[in-house]
Short mmCIF file of C-alpha atoms and ligand atoms in Angstrom, two decimals:
data_model
loop_
_atom_site.label_atom_id
_atom_site.label_comp_id
_atom_site.label_asym_id
_atom_site.label_seq_id
_atom_site.Cartn_x
_atom_site.Cartn_y
_atom_site.Cartn_z
CA MET A 1 29.22 -11.20 5.95
CA SER A 2 29.38 -7.98 7.97
CA ASN A 3 26.05 -8.30 9.77
CA GLN A 4 25.74 -9.55 13.28
CA ILE A 5 22.18 -10.76 12.95
CA LYS A 6 21.95 -14.55 13.01
CA LYS A 7 18.28 -15.23 13.45
CA ILE A 8 15.22 -13.48 12.04
CA ALA A 9 11.48 -14.10 11.95
CA VAL A 10 8.59 -13.20 9.67
CA LEU A 11 4.91 -12.55 10.39
CA THR A 12 1.81 -11.38 8.55
CA SER A 13 -0.55 -8.91 10.20
CA GLY A 14 -3.89 -7.20 9.49
CA GLY A 15 -6.05 -8.21 6.51
CA ASP A 16 -4.55 -10.98 4.38
CA ALA A 17 -3.66 -10.30 0.74
CA PRO A 18 -2.82 -12.56 -2.22
CA GLY A 19 0.95 -12.57 -2.64
CA MET A 20 1.76 -12.63 1.06
CA ASN A 21 2.87 -16.27 0.67
CA ALA A 22 5.28 -15.28 -2.08
CA ALA A 23 6.78 -12.68 0.28
CA ILE A 24 7.07 -15.21 3.14
CA ARG A 25 8.76 -17.68 0.81
CA ALA A 26 11.23 -15.03 -0.37
CA VAL A 27 12.03 -13.99 3.22
CA VAL A 28 12.69 -17.59 4.26
CA ARG A 29 14.72 -18.57 1.22
CA THR A 30 16.75 -15.34 1.14
CA ALA A 31 17.53 -15.72 4.84
CA MET A 32 18.71 -19.28 4.26
CA TYR A 33 20.75 -18.21 1.25
CA LYS A 34 22.49 -15.66 3.48
CA GLY A 35 23.11 -18.23 6.23
CA LEU A 36 20.54 -16.81 8.67
CA GLU A 37 18.24 -18.88 10.78
CA VAL A 38 14.58 -18.05 10.15
CA LYS A 39 11.40 -18.57 12.15
CA GLY A 40 7.74 -17.97 11.37
CA VAL A 41 5.40 -16.23 13.80
CA MET A 42 1.86 -17.57 13.49
CA ARG A 43 -1.24 -15.32 13.72
CA GLY A 44 0.51 -11.94 13.62
CA TYR A 45 1.28 -9.98 16.77
CA GLN A 46 -1.35 -11.90 18.76
CA GLY A 47 0.39 -15.19 17.96
CA LEU A 48 3.71 -13.60 18.89
CA LEU A 49 2.35 -12.68 22.32
CA GLU A 50 1.23 -16.27 22.70
CA GLY A 51 4.66 -17.58 21.70
CA GLU A 52 3.45 -19.21 18.47
CA ILE A 53 6.86 -19.33 16.81
CA VAL A 54 7.68 -22.13 14.39
CA ASP A 55 10.80 -23.27 12.56
CA MET A 56 10.94 -22.42 8.88
CA ASP A 57 13.14 -23.85 6.19
CA SER A 58 13.20 -24.09 2.45
CA LYS A 59 10.72 -26.97 2.51
CA SER A 60 8.19 -25.21 4.73
CA VAL A 61 7.66 -22.64 1.98
CA SER A 62 7.45 -25.12 -0.92
CA ASP A 63 4.33 -25.03 -3.04
CA ILE A 64 2.96 -21.78 -1.57
CA ILE A 65 3.92 -19.12 -4.13
CA GLN A 66 0.71 -19.73 -6.09
CA LYS A 67 -1.60 -19.80 -3.08
CA GLY A 68 -3.82 -17.00 -1.78
CA GLY A 69 -4.08 -16.14 1.92
CA THR A 70 -1.13 -16.48 4.27
CA VAL A 71 0.32 -19.75 5.52
CA LEU A 72 1.33 -17.92 8.72
CA TYR A 73 -2.29 -16.88 9.33
CA THR A 74 -3.06 -13.34 10.47
CA ALA A 75 -4.85 -11.58 13.29
CA ARG A 76 -5.47 -8.20 14.87
CA SER A 77 -4.25 -7.79 18.47
CA LYS A 78 -5.51 -5.35 21.11
CA GLU A 79 -2.89 -6.42 23.64
CA PHE A 80 -0.03 -5.69 21.25
CA ALA A 81 -1.34 -2.14 20.76
CA THR A 82 -0.18 -1.26 24.30
CA ASP A 83 3.44 -0.47 25.27
CA GLU A 84 3.34 -3.39 27.72
CA GLY A 85 2.23 -5.69 24.91
CA LYS A 86 5.12 -4.58 22.70
CA ALA A 87 7.66 -4.99 25.52
CA LYS A 88 6.32 -8.48 26.21
CA ALA A 89 6.49 -9.39 22.51
CA ALA A 90 10.09 -8.14 22.27
CA GLU A 91 11.03 -10.27 25.29
CA ILE A 92 9.51 -13.34 23.65
CA LEU A 93 11.54 -12.69 20.48
CA LYS A 94 14.74 -12.16 22.47
CA LYS A 95 14.23 -15.37 24.42
CA GLU A 96 14.08 -17.16 21.07
CA GLY A 97 17.29 -15.40 20.01
CA ILE A 98 15.42 -13.54 17.26
CA GLU A 99 17.08 -10.19 16.52
CA GLY A 100 15.24 -9.14 13.38
CA LEU A 101 11.61 -9.26 12.29
CA VAL A 102 9.95 -8.83 8.89
CA VAL A 103 6.37 -7.60 9.23
CA ILE A 104 4.08 -7.99 6.20
CA GLY A 105 0.98 -5.83 6.62
CA GLY A 106 -0.38 -2.29 6.55
CA ASP A 107 0.31 1.06 8.24
CA GLY A 108 -0.96 -0.15 11.63
CA SER A 109 1.33 -3.18 11.46
CA PHE A 110 4.32 -0.92 10.71
CA LYS A 111 3.53 1.27 13.73
CA GLY A 112 3.51 -1.91 15.82
CA ALA A 113 6.86 -2.93 14.35
CA GLN A 114 8.30 0.46 15.20
CA GLY A 115 7.26 -0.06 18.80
CA LEU A 116 9.09 -3.39 18.88
CA SER A 117 12.21 -1.64 17.67
CA HIS A 118 11.99 1.43 19.95
CA ILE A 119 10.73 -0.28 23.10
CA GLY A 120 12.26 -3.71 22.65
CA GLY A 121 15.40 -3.20 20.54
CA ILE A 122 14.34 -5.64 17.81
CA ASN A 123 15.41 -4.75 14.26
CA VAL A 124 12.29 -4.47 12.11
CA VAL A 125 11.49 -4.12 8.41
CA GLY A 126 7.97 -3.70 7.00
CA ILE A 127 6.61 -4.94 3.68
CA PRO A 128 3.36 -3.33 2.45
CA GLY A 129 0.63 -5.95 2.21
CA THR A 130 -2.97 -4.87 1.65
CA ILE A 131 -5.44 -5.15 -1.20
CA ASP A 132 -6.48 -1.54 -0.56
CA LEU A 133 -3.27 0.08 -2.00
CA ASP A 134 -3.66 2.68 0.76
CA ILE A 135 -0.09 2.84 2.07
CA SER A 136 1.22 6.31 1.31
CA CYS A 137 4.89 5.64 0.77
CA THR A 138 4.47 3.04 -1.96
CA ASP A 139 2.86 2.84 -5.39
CA TYR A 140 2.44 -0.92 -4.97
CA THR A 141 1.06 -3.03 -2.13
CA ILE A 142 0.94 -6.82 -2.10
CA GLY A 143 -2.49 -8.08 -3.14
CA PHE A 144 -3.92 -5.05 -4.91
CA ASP A 145 -3.21 -6.39 -8.40
CA THR A 146 -4.89 -9.72 -7.69
CA ALA A 147 -7.84 -8.14 -5.87
CA VAL A 148 -8.51 -5.59 -8.58
CA ASN A 149 -8.41 -8.30 -11.26
CA THR A 150 -10.75 -10.50 -9.20
CA ALA A 151 -13.16 -7.59 -8.78
CA MET A 152 -12.91 -6.68 -12.48
CA GLU A 153 -13.80 -10.22 -13.57
CA ALA A 154 -16.76 -10.35 -11.18
CA ILE A 155 -18.02 -6.97 -12.39
CA ASP A 156 -17.78 -8.13 -16.05
CA LYS A 157 -20.14 -10.96 -15.13
CA ILE A 158 -22.57 -8.65 -13.38
CA ARG A 159 -22.46 -6.36 -16.39
CA ASP A 160 -23.62 -9.19 -18.68
CA THR A 161 -26.77 -9.83 -16.70
CA SER A 162 -27.28 -6.13 -16.06
CA THR A 163 -27.34 -5.51 -19.82
CA SER A 164 -29.65 -8.44 -20.57
CA HIS A 165 -32.20 -7.12 -18.09
CA GLU A 166 -31.55 -3.44 -18.89
CA ARG A 167 -30.88 -2.79 -15.24
CA CYS A 168 -28.75 -0.54 -13.12
CA SER A 169 -26.23 -2.35 -10.92
CA VAL A 170 -24.62 -0.93 -7.83
CA ILE A 171 -21.48 -2.95 -7.13
CA GLU A 172 -19.64 -2.46 -3.86
CA VAL A 173 -15.92 -3.20 -3.86
CA MET A 174 -13.55 -3.30 -0.87
CA GLY A 175 -11.74 -0.28 0.48
CA ARG A 176 -12.79 0.98 3.89
CA SER A 177 -11.17 4.35 3.50
CA ALA A 178 -9.55 4.11 0.08
CA GLY A 179 -11.11 4.09 -3.36
CA TYR A 180 -8.29 2.56 -5.41
CA ILE A 181 -10.06 -0.72 -6.20
CA ALA A 182 -13.20 1.25 -7.10
CA LEU A 183 -11.30 3.68 -9.32
CA TRP A 184 -9.34 1.02 -11.20
CA CYS A 185 -12.47 -1.09 -11.72
CA GLY A 186 -14.37 2.03 -12.75
CA ILE A 187 -12.02 2.44 -15.70
CA ALA A 188 -11.41 -1.28 -16.38
CA ASN A 189 -15.10 -2.19 -16.31
CA GLY A 190 -16.33 0.90 -18.14
CA ALA A 191 -18.57 1.96 -15.26
CA GLU A 192 -20.92 4.89 -15.73
CA ASP A 193 -20.29 6.10 -12.17
CA VAL A 194 -17.58 5.54 -9.56
CA LEU A 195 -18.08 6.59 -5.95
CA LEU A 196 -14.83 7.01 -4.01
CA PRO A 197 -14.57 7.91 -0.30
CA GLU A 198 -11.86 10.44 -1.20
CA LYS A 199 -14.01 12.23 -3.78
CA PHE A 200 -17.73 11.62 -3.41
CA ASP A 201 -19.57 14.75 -2.28
CA ASN A 202 -22.78 12.91 -1.28
CA ASP A 203 -24.58 14.51 -4.20
CA TYR A 204 -26.93 11.59 -4.82
CA ASP A 205 -29.27 13.85 -6.83
CA LYS A 206 -26.49 14.34 -9.39
CA LEU A 207 -25.95 10.56 -9.55
CA ILE A 208 -29.66 9.95 -10.09
CA ALA A 209 -29.85 12.66 -12.77
CA HIS A 210 -26.93 10.95 -14.55
CA ILE A 211 -28.70 7.56 -14.46
CA LYS A 212 -31.89 9.14 -15.89
CA ASP A 213 -29.82 10.78 -18.59
CA THR A 214 -28.05 7.56 -19.69
CA LYS A 215 -31.40 5.75 -19.68
CA ALA A 216 -32.88 8.50 -21.88
CA LYS A 217 -29.93 8.13 -24.26
CA GLY A 218 -30.81 4.45 -24.66
CA LYS A 219 -28.00 2.81 -22.66
CA LYS A 220 -28.81 -0.80 -21.82
CA HIS A 221 -27.33 -0.75 -18.35
CA HIS A 222 -25.84 1.60 -15.80
CA ILE A 223 -22.96 0.37 -13.64
CA VAL A 224 -22.23 2.22 -10.41
CA ILE A 225 -19.08 1.09 -8.63
CA ASN A 226 -19.32 2.02 -5.01
CA ALA A 227 -16.37 1.80 -2.60
CA GLU A 228 -16.95 0.10 0.75
CA GLY A 229 -15.99 3.35 2.48
CA ILE A 230 -19.20 4.90 1.15
CA GLY A 231 -21.25 1.73 1.58
CA HIS A 232 -25.05 1.57 1.88
CA SER A 233 -25.23 -0.09 -1.54
CA THR A 234 -28.52 -1.87 -0.89
CA SER A 235 -30.36 1.30 0.16
CA LEU A 236 -28.72 3.20 -2.70
CA ALA A 237 -30.01 0.61 -5.19
CA LYS A 238 -33.51 0.96 -3.73
CA ARG A 239 -33.39 4.73 -4.03
CA ILE A 240 -32.11 4.59 -7.62
CA GLU A 241 -34.93 2.22 -8.58
CA GLU A 242 -37.56 4.42 -6.91
CA GLU A 243 -36.29 7.68 -8.38
CA THR A 244 -35.30 6.57 -11.89
CA GLY A 245 -37.78 3.77 -12.56
CA MET A 246 -34.83 1.62 -13.69
CA GLU A 247 -34.74 -1.82 -12.08
CA THR A 248 -31.65 -1.84 -9.86
CA ARG A 249 -29.70 -4.55 -8.03
CA ALA A 250 -26.93 -4.24 -5.47
CA THR A 251 -24.01 -6.66 -5.23
CA ILE A 252 -21.44 -6.50 -2.45
CA LEU A 253 -18.34 -8.34 -3.65
CA GLY A 254 -16.87 -8.60 -0.14
CA HIS A 255 -14.13 -10.96 0.93
CA MET A 256 -13.93 -12.90 -2.35
CA GLN A 257 -11.70 -9.97 -3.40
CA ARG A 258 -9.13 -10.93 -0.77
CA GLY A 259 -8.70 -14.55 -1.85
CA GLY A 260 -7.43 -16.47 -4.84
CA SER A 261 -4.17 -17.29 -6.51
CA PRO A 262 -1.95 -14.18 -6.82
CA THR A 263 -1.29 -12.64 -10.23
CA CYS A 264 2.17 -12.74 -11.76
CA LYS A 265 2.80 -9.14 -10.64
CA ASP A 266 1.86 -9.92 -7.03
CA ARG A 267 4.10 -13.00 -6.99
CA VAL A 268 7.08 -11.20 -8.50
CA TYR A 269 6.85 -7.91 -6.57
CA ALA A 270 6.14 -9.71 -3.28
CA SER A 271 9.16 -11.98 -3.87
CA ILE A 272 11.44 -9.01 -4.53
CA MET A 273 10.15 -7.16 -1.47
CA GLY A 274 10.68 -10.26 0.70
CA ALA A 275 14.28 -10.59 -0.48
CA TYR A 276 14.87 -6.83 -0.09
CA ALA A 277 13.60 -6.90 3.51
CA VAL A 278 16.09 -9.62 4.43
CA ASP A 279 18.90 -7.70 2.70
CA LEU A 280 18.11 -4.72 4.95
CA LEU A 281 18.10 -6.80 8.14
CA ALA A 282 21.33 -8.50 7.08
CA GLU A 283 22.90 -5.04 6.67
CA GLY A 284 21.95 -4.30 10.29
CA LYS A 285 19.19 -1.85 9.34
CA THR A 286 16.01 -1.34 11.34
CA ASP A 287 12.82 0.77 11.20
CA ARG A 288 12.64 0.50 7.41
CA VAL A 289 9.75 -0.11 5.07
CA VAL A 290 10.26 -1.60 1.61
CA CYS A 291 8.40 0.32 -1.09
CA HIS A 292 7.96 0.51 -4.84
CA LYS A 293 8.14 4.13 -5.88
CA ASP A 294 8.45 5.67 -9.35
CA GLY A 295 9.25 2.29 -10.86
CA LYS A 296 11.95 1.27 -8.38
CA PHE A 297 12.17 -0.83 -5.23
CA VAL A 298 13.37 1.49 -2.45
CA ASP A 299 13.23 1.72 1.33
CA TYR A 300 12.27 4.53 3.70
CA SER A 301 12.42 4.87 7.44
CA ILE A 302 9.06 3.85 8.89
CA ASP A 303 8.63 7.40 10.28
CA GLU A 304 9.29 8.93 6.87
CA GLY A 305 7.00 6.41 5.20
CA LEU A 306 4.15 6.96 7.63
CA ALA A 307 4.44 10.74 7.30
CA MET A 308 3.90 10.64 3.54
CA THR A 309 0.47 11.36 2.10
CA LYS A 310 -1.21 9.80 -0.86
CA THR A 311 -4.07 11.15 -2.88
CA ILE A 312 -6.18 9.78 -5.69
CA ASP A 313 -4.54 10.62 -9.02
CA GLU A 314 -6.60 13.56 -10.29
CA TYR A 315 -6.12 12.81 -13.97
CA MET A 316 -7.05 9.15 -13.51
CA TYR A 317 -10.18 10.20 -11.64
CA GLU A 318 -11.09 12.73 -14.35
CA VAL A 319 -10.66 10.06 -17.03
CA SER A 320 -12.92 7.67 -15.11
CA LEU A 321 -15.56 10.41 -14.97
CA HIS A 322 -15.49 11.50 -18.58
CA LEU A 323 -15.35 7.96 -19.95
CA GLY A 324 -18.41 7.10 -17.87
CA ARG A 325 -20.29 10.23 -18.78
CA SER A 326 -19.79 10.56 -22.51
O1 F6P B 1 -7.65 -3.88 4.51
C1 F6P B 1 -8.25 -4.66 3.59
C2 F6P B 1 -9.72 -4.82 3.84
O2 F6P B 1 -10.13 -5.83 2.97
C3 F6P B 1 -10.56 -3.56 3.65
O3 F6P B 1 -10.81 -3.26 2.32
C4 F6P B 1 -11.80 -3.95 4.41
O4 F6P B 1 -12.50 -2.83 4.84
C5 F6P B 1 -11.24 -4.71 5.57
O5 F6P B 1 -10.01 -5.22 5.17
C6 F6P B 1 -12.14 -5.80 6.05
O6 F6P B 1 -11.61 -6.37 7.19
P1 F6P B 1 -12.16 -7.71 7.84
O7 F6P B 1 -11.59 -8.85 7.09
O8 F6P B 1 -11.67 -7.66 9.25
O9 F6P B 1 -13.64 -7.68 7.74
#
């Protein structure tokens, strides 16, 4: 083996996502397969600053591939956001003899990893983990597939009761600044309207006119999928009821979208990304992020990855609109 790295660690950071356990398992088992020692950092960067580093081996990742959440726990850290925090964290890793770190999380977590590499000389590789799908350099993020299926199943159930009562339902799905869950559910659940933070022009009058129109055409329900980034679902439901005369209920799906057993896709893609991240560290690489782009697993420098931009697919959005309006 040409690499000099002997010991690596793995942590999860930011919001948890189903499939993170599959990635942790793949990191640990690939490291062992390559003869590397591997540690787990508990509670993300905050746990790192508190020295919460545990031994990992093949057994410590048994029976986790099918579980939601993250066995390493996760946290957000204000202290780590500072240069001093990063320098301290790098020192803690060095004292443990850890030369490489796999960070499973979102954009913010990758920026943190970059700091560890630039300030502290630790080799770092990021794996995109977020249900929001809002990491620009990759078409896939760990957890999105499970979350969108969880949301879709919940919305199907709401649709049943919405139809029985001939109501309008405003359903809020997660995505603080990204509408991917809303868009996918909009198409998958046959919603009449989808409100995305990237697209919605605040034209509530148009939305209300559309609801009146579908009611006049005899539709038995009207499903509005509203992304968290737009929010205010309860007051929106009240306004719709007042202005259209159609009984309206709001449901905020919330954190149930972040839990549950990962889908096959999340288990498989997360496993491949975990193995890929260890391959990169073993080759002596640093400042890389593992991505899935145009059907292939690839890696970019974190800088290059963070500089990329991602927009809602126009055609997909158009389809969601015309299927809901005709
Ligand atoms: O990043 C994933 C996400 O679930 C967002 O969709 C949501 O806005 C946020 O995390 C919620 O964070 P928290 O769990 O801290 O409330």
